[in-house]
PDB file of C-alpha atoms and ligand atoms in Angstrom:
ATOM      1  CA  UNK A1334      16.578  40.225 -62.054  1.00  0.00           C
ATOM      2  CA  UNK A1335      12.909  39.495 -62.797  1.00  0.00           C
ATOM      3  CA  UNK A1336      11.312  36.820 -60.595  1.00  0.00           C
ATOM      4  CA  UNK A1337      10.913  33.421 -62.293  1.00  0.00           C
ATOM      5  CA  UNK A1338       8.006  30.972 -62.261  1.00  0.00           C
ATOM      6  CA  UNK A1339       9.254  29.086 -59.183  1.00  0.00           C
ATOM      7  CA  UNK A1340       9.381  32.395 -57.279  1.00  0.00           C
ATOM      8  CA  UNK A1341       5.852  33.460 -58.377  1.00  0.00           C
ATOM      9  CA  UNK A1342       4.528  30.086 -57.295  1.00  0.00           C
ATOM     10  CA  UNK A1343       6.287  30.056 -53.911  1.00  0.00           C
ATOM     11  CA  UNK A1344       5.182  33.628 -53.107  1.00  0.00           C
ATOM     12  CA  UNK A1345       1.640  32.957 -54.290  1.00  0.00           C
ATOM     13  CA  UNK A1346       1.410  29.815 -52.142  1.00  0.00           C
ATOM     14  CA  UNK A1347       2.541  31.773 -49.085  1.00  0.00           C
ATOM     15  CA  UNK A1348       0.102  34.624 -49.826  1.00  0.00           C
ATOM     16  CA  UNK A1349      -2.844  32.234 -50.232  1.00  0.00           C
ATOM     17  CA  UNK A1350      -1.888  30.215 -47.152  1.00  0.00           C
ATOM     18  CA  UNK A1351      -2.000  33.380 -45.061  1.00  0.00           C
ATOM     19  CA  UNK A1352      -5.292  34.537 -46.592  1.00  0.00           C
ATOM     20  CA  UNK A1353      -7.074  31.219 -46.106  1.00  0.00           C
ATOM     21  CA  UNK A1354      -5.721  30.021 -42.776  1.00  0.00           C
ATOM     22  CA  UNK A1355      -8.487  29.195 -40.338  1.00  0.00           C
ATOM     23  CA  UNK A1356     -11.368  28.884 -42.801  1.00  0.00           C
ATOM     24  CA  UNK A1357     -13.598  26.058 -41.536  1.00  0.00           C
ATOM     25  CA  UNK A1358     -16.118  25.998 -44.394  1.00  0.00           C
ATOM     26  CA  UNK A1359     -14.196  23.470 -46.495  1.00  0.00           C
ATOM     27  CA  UNK A1360     -12.218  26.199 -48.258  1.00  0.00           C
ATOM     28  CA  UNK A1361      -9.159  26.009 -46.061  1.00  0.00           C
ATOM     29  CA  UNK A1362      -5.539  25.913 -47.185  1.00  0.00           C
ATOM     30  CA  UNK A1363      -5.563  22.093 -47.215  1.00  0.00           C
ATOM     31  CA  UNK A1364      -8.296  22.175 -49.884  1.00  0.00           C
ATOM     32  CA  UNK A1365      -6.008  24.404 -51.951  1.00  0.00           C
ATOM     33  CA  UNK A1366      -3.077  22.019 -51.433  1.00  0.00           C
ATOM     34  CA  UNK A1367      -5.136  19.008 -52.508  1.00  0.00           C
ATOM     35  CA  UNK A1368      -6.419  20.818 -55.593  1.00  0.00           C
ATOM     36  CA  UNK A1369      -2.900  22.001 -56.433  1.00  0.00           C
ATOM     37  CA  UNK A1370      -1.500  18.441 -56.225  1.00  0.00           C
ATOM     38  CA  UNK A1371      -4.350  16.844 -58.177  1.00  0.00           C
ATOM     39  CA  UNK A1372      -4.360  19.597 -60.824  1.00  0.00           C
ATOM     40  CA  UNK A1373      -0.619  19.108 -61.398  1.00  0.00           C
ATOM     41  CA  UNK A1374      -1.105  15.339 -61.667  1.00  0.00           C
ATOM     42  CA  UNK A1375      -3.841  15.842 -64.264  1.00  0.00           C
ATOM     43  CA  UNK A1376      -1.727  18.459 -66.072  1.00  0.00           C
ATOM     44  CA  UNK A1377       1.186  16.030 -66.349  1.00  0.00           C
ATOM     45  CA  UNK A1378      -1.024  13.337 -67.815  1.00  0.00           C
ATOM     46  CA  UNK A1379      -2.820  15.745 -70.174  1.00  0.00           C
ATOM     47  CA  UNK A1380       0.260  17.715 -71.265  1.00  0.00           C
ATOM     48  CA  UNK A1381      -0.991  21.078 -69.905  1.00  0.00           C
ATOM     49  CA  UNK A1382       1.204  24.043 -68.887  1.00  0.00           C
ATOM     50  CA  UNK A1383       2.096  23.362 -65.231  1.00  0.00           C
ATOM     51  CA  UNK A1384       2.812  26.997 -64.303  1.00  0.00           C
ATOM     52  CA  UNK A1385      -0.627  28.228 -65.384  1.00  0.00           C
ATOM     53  CA  UNK A1386      -2.258  25.237 -63.698  1.00  0.00           C
ATOM     54  CA  UNK A1387      -0.414  25.658 -60.407  1.00  0.00           C
ATOM     55  CA  UNK A1388      -1.047  29.424 -60.165  1.00  0.00           C
ATOM     56  CA  UNK A1389      -4.742  29.015 -60.988  1.00  0.00           C
ATOM     57  CA  UNK A1390      -5.114  26.130 -58.501  1.00  0.00           C
ATOM     58  CA  UNK A1391      -3.489  28.213 -55.765  1.00  0.00           C
ATOM     59  CA  UNK A1392      -5.617  31.311 -56.420  1.00  0.00           C
ATOM     60  CA  UNK A1393      -8.946  29.738 -57.417  1.00  0.00           C
ATOM     61  CA  UNK A1394     -10.796  30.202 -54.099  1.00  0.00           C
ATOM     62  CA  UNK A1395      -9.468  33.601 -52.972  1.00  0.00           C
ATOM     63  CA  UNK A1396     -12.457  35.830 -52.162  1.00  0.00           C
ATOM     64  CA  UNK A1397     -14.893  33.147 -53.301  1.00  0.00           C
ATOM     65  CA  UNK A1398     -18.467  34.428 -53.964  1.00  0.00           C
ATOM     66  CA  UNK A1399     -19.852  32.252 -51.178  1.00  0.00           C
ATOM     67  CA  UNK A1400     -17.889  34.340 -48.674  1.00  0.00           C
ATOM     68  CA  UNK A1401     -17.891  37.753 -50.377  1.00  0.00           C
ATOM     69  CA  UNK A1402     -21.234  37.628 -52.224  1.00  0.00           C
ATOM     70  CA  UNK A1403     -19.411  39.021 -55.279  1.00  0.00           C
ATOM     71  CA  UNK A1404     -18.447  36.661 -58.152  1.00  0.00           C
ATOM     72  CA  UNK A1405     -16.021  39.288 -59.528  1.00  0.00           C
ATOM     73  CA  UNK A1406     -14.025  39.661 -56.298  1.00  0.00           C
ATOM     74  CA  UNK A1407     -11.946  36.473 -56.726  1.00  0.00           C
ATOM     75  CA  UNK A1408     -10.570  37.167 -60.209  1.00  0.00           C
ATOM     76  CA  UNK A1409     -10.017  40.844 -59.245  1.00  0.00           C
ATOM     77  CA  UNK A1410      -7.914  39.867 -56.213  1.00  0.00           C
ATOM     78  CA  UNK A1411      -5.955  37.297 -58.212  1.00  0.00           C
ATOM     79  CA  UNK A1412      -5.213  39.868 -60.931  1.00  0.00           C
ATOM     80  CA  UNK A1413      -4.009  42.461 -58.413  1.00  0.00           C
ATOM     81  CA  UNK A1414      -1.781  39.909 -56.691  1.00  0.00           C
ATOM     82  CA  UNK A1415      -0.193  38.483 -59.857  1.00  0.00           C
ATOM     83  CA  UNK A1416       0.385  41.954 -61.294  1.00  0.00           C
ATOM     84  CA  UNK A1417       2.103  42.997 -58.058  1.00  0.00           C
ATOM     85  CA  UNK A1418       4.436  40.004 -58.529  1.00  0.00           C
ATOM     86  CA  UNK A1419       5.414  41.135 -62.056  1.00  0.00           C
ATOM     87  CA  UNK A1420       3.830  38.093 -63.675  1.00  0.00           C
ATOM     88  CA  UNK A1421       3.575  38.786 -67.447  1.00  0.00           C
ATOM     89  CA  UNK A1422       0.168  40.092 -68.549  1.00  0.00           C
ATOM     90  CA  UNK A1423      -0.832  37.163 -70.848  1.00  0.00           C
ATOM     91  CA  UNK A1424      -0.165  34.704 -68.029  1.00  0.00           C
ATOM     92  CA  UNK A1425      -2.180  36.867 -65.592  1.00  0.00           C
ATOM     93  CA  UNK A1426      -5.077  36.927 -68.070  1.00  0.00           C
ATOM     94  CA  UNK A1427      -5.003  33.173 -68.575  1.00  0.00           C
ATOM     95  CA  UNK A1428      -4.987  32.442 -64.818  1.00  0.00           C
ATOM     96  CA  UNK A1429      -7.787  34.956 -64.122  1.00  0.00           C
ATOM     97  CA  UNK A1430      -9.915  33.603 -66.950  1.00  0.00           C
ATOM     98  CA  UNK A1431      -9.647  30.120 -65.434  1.00  0.00           C
ATOM     99  CA  UNK A1432     -10.705  31.425 -62.011  1.00  0.00           C
ATOM    100  CA  UNK A1433     -13.639  33.267 -63.570  1.00  0.00           C
ATOM    101  CA  UNK A1434     -14.903  30.201 -65.434  1.00  0.00           C
ATOM    102  CA  UNK A1435     -14.218  27.608 -62.755  1.00  0.00           C
ATOM    103  CA  UNK A1436     -17.109  27.641 -60.313  1.00  0.00           C
ATOM    104  CA  UNK A1437     -20.144  25.372 -60.305  1.00  0.00           C
ATOM    105  CA  UNK A1438     -23.161  27.622 -60.972  1.00  0.00           C
ATOM    106  CA  UNK A1439     -26.189  25.314 -60.747  1.00  0.00           C
ATOM    107  CA  UNK A1440     -27.242  21.967 -62.181  1.00  0.00           C
ATOM    108  CA  UNK A1441     -28.665  23.470 -65.390  1.00  0.00           C
ATOM    109  CA  UNK A1442     -25.942  26.075 -65.935  1.00  0.00           C
ATOM    110  CA  UNK A1443     -23.094  25.007 -68.268  1.00  0.00           C
ATOM    111  CA  UNK A1444     -19.586  25.980 -67.112  1.00  0.00           C
ATOM    112  CA  UNK A1445     -17.321  25.370 -70.123  1.00  0.00           C
ATOM    113  CA  UNK A1446     -13.588  25.966 -69.720  1.00  0.00           C
ATOM    114  CA  UNK A1447     -11.795  27.667 -72.589  1.00  0.00           C
ATOM    115  CA  UNK A1448      -8.353  26.085 -72.085  1.00  0.00           C
ATOM    116  CA  UNK A1449      -6.863  22.690 -71.282  1.00  0.00           C
ATOM    117  CA  UNK A1450      -5.221  24.231 -68.204  1.00  0.00           C
ATOM    118  CA  UNK A1451      -8.647  25.370 -66.994  1.00  0.00           C
ATOM    119  CA  UNK A1452     -10.026  21.841 -67.455  1.00  0.00           C
ATOM    120  CA  UNK A1453      -7.233  20.441 -65.253  1.00  0.00           C
ATOM    121  CA  UNK A1454      -7.956  22.897 -62.418  1.00  0.00           C
ATOM    122  CA  UNK A1455     -11.736  22.551 -62.669  1.00  0.00           C
ATOM    123  CA  UNK A1456     -11.547  18.747 -62.590  1.00  0.00           C
ATOM    124  CA  UNK A1457      -9.172  18.825 -59.606  1.00  0.00           C
ATOM    125  CA  UNK A1458     -11.432  21.249 -57.707  1.00  0.00           C
ATOM    126  CA  UNK A1459     -14.485  19.122 -58.413  1.00  0.00           C
ATOM    127  CA  UNK A1460     -12.745  15.894 -57.420  1.00  0.00           C
ATOM    128  CA  UNK A1461     -12.285  17.434 -53.970  1.00  0.00           C
ATOM    129  CA  UNK A1462     -16.097  17.697 -53.724  1.00  0.00           C
ATOM    130  CA  UNK A1463     -16.387  13.911 -54.300  1.00  0.00           C
ATOM    131  CA  UNK A1464     -15.417  10.840 -52.267  1.00  0.00           C
ATOM    132  CA  UNK A1465     -14.875  10.767 -48.504  1.00  0.00           C
ATOM    133  CA  UNK A1466     -13.416  14.285 -48.461  1.00  0.00           C
ATOM    134  CA  UNK A1467     -16.276  15.615 -50.544  1.00  0.00           C
ATOM    135  CA  UNK A1468     -18.799  14.190 -48.066  1.00  0.00           C
ATOM    136  CA  UNK A1469     -16.911  15.699 -45.121  1.00  0.00           C
ATOM    137  CA  UNK A1470     -16.747  19.085 -46.865  1.00  0.00           C
ATOM    138  CA  UNK A1471     -20.434  19.092 -47.734  1.00  0.00           C
ATOM    139  CA  UNK A1472     -21.491  18.526 -44.120  1.00  0.00           C
ATOM    140  CA  UNK A1473     -18.912  21.014 -42.833  1.00  0.00           C
ATOM    141  CA  UNK A1474     -20.338  23.613 -45.240  1.00  0.00           C
ATOM    142  CA  UNK A1475     -23.915  22.710 -44.308  1.00  0.00           C
ATOM    143  CA  UNK A1476     -23.201  22.916 -40.575  1.00  0.00           C
ATOM    144  CA  UNK A1477     -21.451  26.252 -40.974  1.00  0.00           C
ATOM    145  CA  UNK A1478     -24.505  27.607 -42.801  1.00  0.00           C
ATOM    146  CA  UNK A1479     -27.035  26.141 -40.357  1.00  0.00           C
ATOM    147  CA  UNK A1480     -28.444  23.611 -42.818  1.00  0.00           C
ATOM    148  CA  UNK A1481     -30.245  20.417 -41.784  1.00  0.00           C
ATOM    149  CA  UNK A1482     -28.497  17.146 -42.608  1.00  0.00           C
ATOM    150  CA  UNK A1483     -31.589  15.865 -44.388  1.00  0.00           C
ATOM    151  CA  UNK A1484     -35.318  16.543 -44.579  1.00  0.00           C
ATOM    152  CA  UNK A1485     -37.454  13.998 -46.476  1.00  0.00           C
ATOM    153  CA  UNK A1486     -40.108  16.738 -46.975  1.00  0.00           C
ATOM    154  CA  UNK A1487     -37.750  18.951 -48.987  1.00  0.00           C
ATOM    155  CA  UNK A1488     -36.950  17.462 -52.395  1.00  0.00           C
ATOM    156  CA  UNK A1489     -33.771  18.486 -54.279  1.00  0.00           C
ATOM    157  CA  UNK A1490     -34.171  21.346 -56.801  1.00  0.00           C
ATOM    158  CA  UNK A1491     -32.884  21.957 -60.287  1.00  0.00           C
ATOM    159  CA  UNK A1492     -31.155  25.317 -60.549  1.00  0.00           C
ATOM    160  CA  UNK A1493     -31.613  26.913 -63.932  1.00  0.00           C
ATOM    161  CA  UNK A1494     -29.542  29.992 -63.067  1.00  0.00           C
ATOM    162  CA  UNK A1495     -26.551  30.885 -60.938  1.00  0.00           C
ATOM    163  CA  UNK A1496     -28.798  33.239 -58.918  1.00  0.00           C
ATOM    164  CA  UNK A1497     -31.216  30.407 -58.069  1.00  0.00           C
ATOM    165  CA  UNK A1498     -28.288  28.168 -57.036  1.00  0.00           C
ATOM    166  CA  UNK A1499     -26.857  30.948 -54.823  1.00  0.00           C
ATOM    167  CA  UNK A1500     -30.232  31.439 -53.118  1.00  0.00           C
ATOM    168  CA  UNK A1501     -30.837  27.765 -52.301  1.00  0.00           C
ATOM    169  CA  UNK A1502     -31.093  26.921 -48.588  1.00  0.00           C
ATOM    170  CA  UNK A1503     -31.918  23.208 -48.706  1.00  0.00           C
ATOM    171  CA  UNK A1504     -30.564  20.458 -46.444  1.00  0.00           C
ATOM    172  CA  UNK A1505     -27.069  19.162 -47.123  1.00  0.00           C
ATOM    173  CA  UNK A1506     -28.253  15.823 -48.496  1.00  0.00           C
ATOM    174  CA  UNK A1507     -29.980  17.728 -51.320  1.00  0.00           C
ATOM    175  CA  UNK A1508     -26.613  19.126 -52.358  1.00  0.00           C
ATOM    176  CA  UNK A1509     -25.579  15.604 -53.353  1.00  0.00           C
ATOM    177  CA  UNK A1510     -28.395  15.513 -55.932  1.00  0.00           C
ATOM    178  CA  UNK A1511     -28.126  19.188 -56.901  1.00  0.00           C
ATOM    179  CA  UNK A1512     -24.387  19.103 -57.507  1.00  0.00           C
ATOM    180  CA  UNK A1513     -22.138  16.304 -56.274  1.00  0.00           C
ATOM    181  CA  UNK A1514     -23.666  13.406 -58.222  1.00  0.00           C
ATOM    182  CA  UNK A1515     -23.596  15.509 -61.412  1.00  0.00           C
ATOM    183  CA  UNK A1516     -19.870  16.153 -61.344  1.00  0.00           C
ATOM    184  CA  UNK A1517     -18.430  12.795 -62.509  1.00  0.00           C
ATOM    185  CA  UNK A1518     -20.068  12.960 -65.912  1.00  0.00           C
ATOM    186  CA  UNK A1519     -19.038  16.601 -66.358  1.00  0.00           C
ATOM    187  CA  UNK A1520     -15.310  15.914 -65.933  1.00  0.00           C
ATOM    188  CA  UNK A1521     -13.341  17.417 -68.791  1.00  0.00           C
ATOM    189  CA  UNK A1522     -10.145  15.325 -68.780  1.00  0.00           C
ATOM    190  CA  UNK A1523      -9.608  11.567 -69.066  1.00  0.00           C
ATOM    191  CA  UNK A1524      -7.642  11.513 -65.792  1.00  0.00           C
ATOM    192  CA  UNK A1525     -10.359  13.477 -63.998  1.00  0.00           C
ATOM    193  CA  UNK A1526     -13.040  11.127 -65.287  1.00  0.00           C
ATOM    194  CA  UNK A1527     -11.132   8.087 -64.106  1.00  0.00           C
ATOM    195  CA  UNK A1528     -10.604   9.337 -60.535  1.00  0.00           C
ATOM    196  CA  UNK A1529     -14.157  10.724 -60.416  1.00  0.00           C
ATOM    197  CA  UNK A1530     -15.722   7.336 -61.150  1.00  0.00           C
ATOM    198  CA  UNK A1531     -14.365   5.754 -57.977  1.00  0.00           C
ATOM    199  CA  UNK A1532     -15.265   8.760 -55.834  1.00  0.00           C
ATOM    200  CA  UNK A1533     -18.748   8.912 -57.379  1.00  0.00           C
ATOM    201  CA  UNK A1534     -19.394   5.270 -56.438  1.00  0.00           C
ATOM    202  CA  UNK A1535     -18.398   6.060 -52.875  1.00  0.00           C
ATOM    203  CA  UNK A1536     -21.009   8.869 -52.757  1.00  0.00           C
ATOM    204  CA  UNK A1537     -23.691   6.502 -54.023  1.00  0.00           C
ATOM    205  CA  UNK A1538     -22.798   3.909 -51.382  1.00  0.00           C
ATOM    206  CA  UNK A1539     -22.858   6.593 -48.696  1.00  0.00           C
ATOM    207  CA  UNK A1540     -26.310   7.815 -49.758  1.00  0.00           C
ATOM    208  CA  UNK A1541     -27.720   4.317 -49.901  1.00  0.00           C
ATOM    209  CA  UNK A1542     -26.471   3.616 -46.397  1.00  0.00           C
ATOM    210  CA  UNK A1543     -27.537   7.030 -45.028  1.00  0.00           C
ATOM    211  CA  UNK A1544     -31.112   6.511 -46.231  1.00  0.00           C
ATOM    212  CA  UNK A1545     -31.187   2.899 -45.029  1.00  0.00           C
ATOM    213  CA  UNK A1546     -30.107   3.991 -41.543  1.00  0.00           C
ATOM    214  CA  UNK A1547     -32.542   6.933 -41.630  1.00  0.00           C
ATOM    215  CA  UNK A1548     -35.399   4.557 -42.315  1.00  0.00           C
ATOM    216  CA  UNK A1549     -34.134   2.026 -39.756  1.00  0.00           C
ATOM    217  CA  UNK A1550     -33.458  -0.647 -42.375  1.00  0.00           C
ATOM    218  CA  UNK A1551     -29.837  -1.118 -41.289  1.00  0.00           C
TER     219      UNK A1551
HETATM  220  P1  ADP B 256     -16.795  24.944 -56.716  1.00  0.00           P
HETATM  221  O1  ADP B 256     -15.348  24.964 -56.370  1.00  0.00           O
HETATM  222  O2  ADP B 256     -17.175  23.918 -57.755  1.00  0.00           O
HETATM  223  O3  ADP B 256     -17.367  26.293 -56.953  1.00  0.00           O
HETATM  224  P2  ADP B 256     -17.912  25.298 -54.260  1.00  0.00           P
HETATM  225  O4  ADP B 256     -16.886  26.332 -53.941  1.00  0.00           O
HETATM  226  O5  ADP B 256     -19.301  25.660 -54.619  1.00  0.00           O
HETATM  227  O6  ADP B 256     -17.378  24.396 -55.399  1.00  0.00           O
HETATM  228  O7  ADP B 256     -18.009  24.328 -53.063  1.00  0.00           O
HETATM  229  C1  ADP B 256     -16.973  24.116 -52.155  1.00  0.00           C
HETATM  230  C2  ADP B 256     -17.342  23.005 -51.203  1.00  0.00           C
HETATM  231  O8  ADP B 256     -18.489  23.361 -50.457  1.00  0.00           O
HETATM  232  C3  ADP B 256     -17.684  21.731 -51.956  1.00  0.00           C
HETATM  233  O9  ADP B 256     -17.191  20.599 -51.285  1.00  0.00           O
HETATM  234  C4  ADP B 256     -19.185  21.772 -51.997  1.00  0.00           C
HETATM  235  O10 ADP B 256     -19.766  20.502 -52.082  1.00  0.00           O
HETATM  236  C5  ADP B 256     -19.517  22.442 -50.689  1.00  0.00           C
HETATM  237  N1  ADP B 256     -20.782  23.114 -50.819  1.00  0.00           N
HETATM  238  C6  ADP B 256     -21.111  24.178 -51.585  1.00  0.00           C
HETATM  239  N2  ADP B 256     -22.428  24.479 -51.489  1.00  0.00           N
HETATM  240  C7  ADP B 256     -22.936  23.583 -50.615  1.00  0.00           C
HETATM  241  C8  ADP B 256     -24.230  23.333 -50.065  1.00  0.00           C
HETATM  242  N3  ADP B 256     -25.277  24.080 -50.414  1.00  0.00           N
HETATM  243  N4  ADP B 256     -24.369  22.323 -49.195  1.00  0.00           N
HETATM  244  C9  ADP B 256     -23.320  21.557 -48.841  1.00  0.00           C
HETATM  245  N5  ADP B 256     -22.075  21.718 -49.322  1.00  0.00           N
HETATM  246  C10 ADP B 256     -21.884  22.726 -50.182  1.00  0.00           C
HETATM  247 NI1   NI B 257     -12.079  25.052 -54.581  1.00  0.00          NI
END
């Protein structure tokens, strides 16, 4: 008998959990679990296909370019895995297309999603870069890459291309202006927008307080 969707999902979750265990850059298995849960919640409210959404959420950060240096590696790995699990070709294509389109590529680089399912996964992934967890992840990433917390002499940049965004080495606080504060208004689903608003406000409060403490005003 051919494996069914529940089997593909369970095997994929196990595969990804093994691949990502121990990552301390903010791309650990718990990130995947949060994105999976949020993407399914958005999918339910938006009427998207839950199987596509769950598979794409599970696989979206495998061999991410920030670790491999190769933006093609993630979708290639996902395709090989799903094909090995006898997932039908159109479903494989849809999931891989979502993974390909998903990533933030710089403040001036549009990243449109070509399906509703993709919008659900992209919004869920981006919500995990906002709020208290988003702040924790940003500083974990910055620390892992030897970035300063903040440097008043280094202003945030606008990245007109993916290459410029990939090259940037600024302090972690700049990342809030270069990416995190831009995400709420780029949400693609009503549910995503709603959750993003609260998490966005939390980022603004954090920044206000960070700068006040930095300057000794608080
Ligand atoms: P996306 O899933 O939109 O591609 P990324 O994979 O780029 O997001 O980012 C994953 C996490 O790492 C996010 O929480 C993001 O804020 C954080 N991150 C990425 N680049 C930086 C950076 N230069 N400084 C601090 N945090 C970063
Ligand atoms: Ni992610």
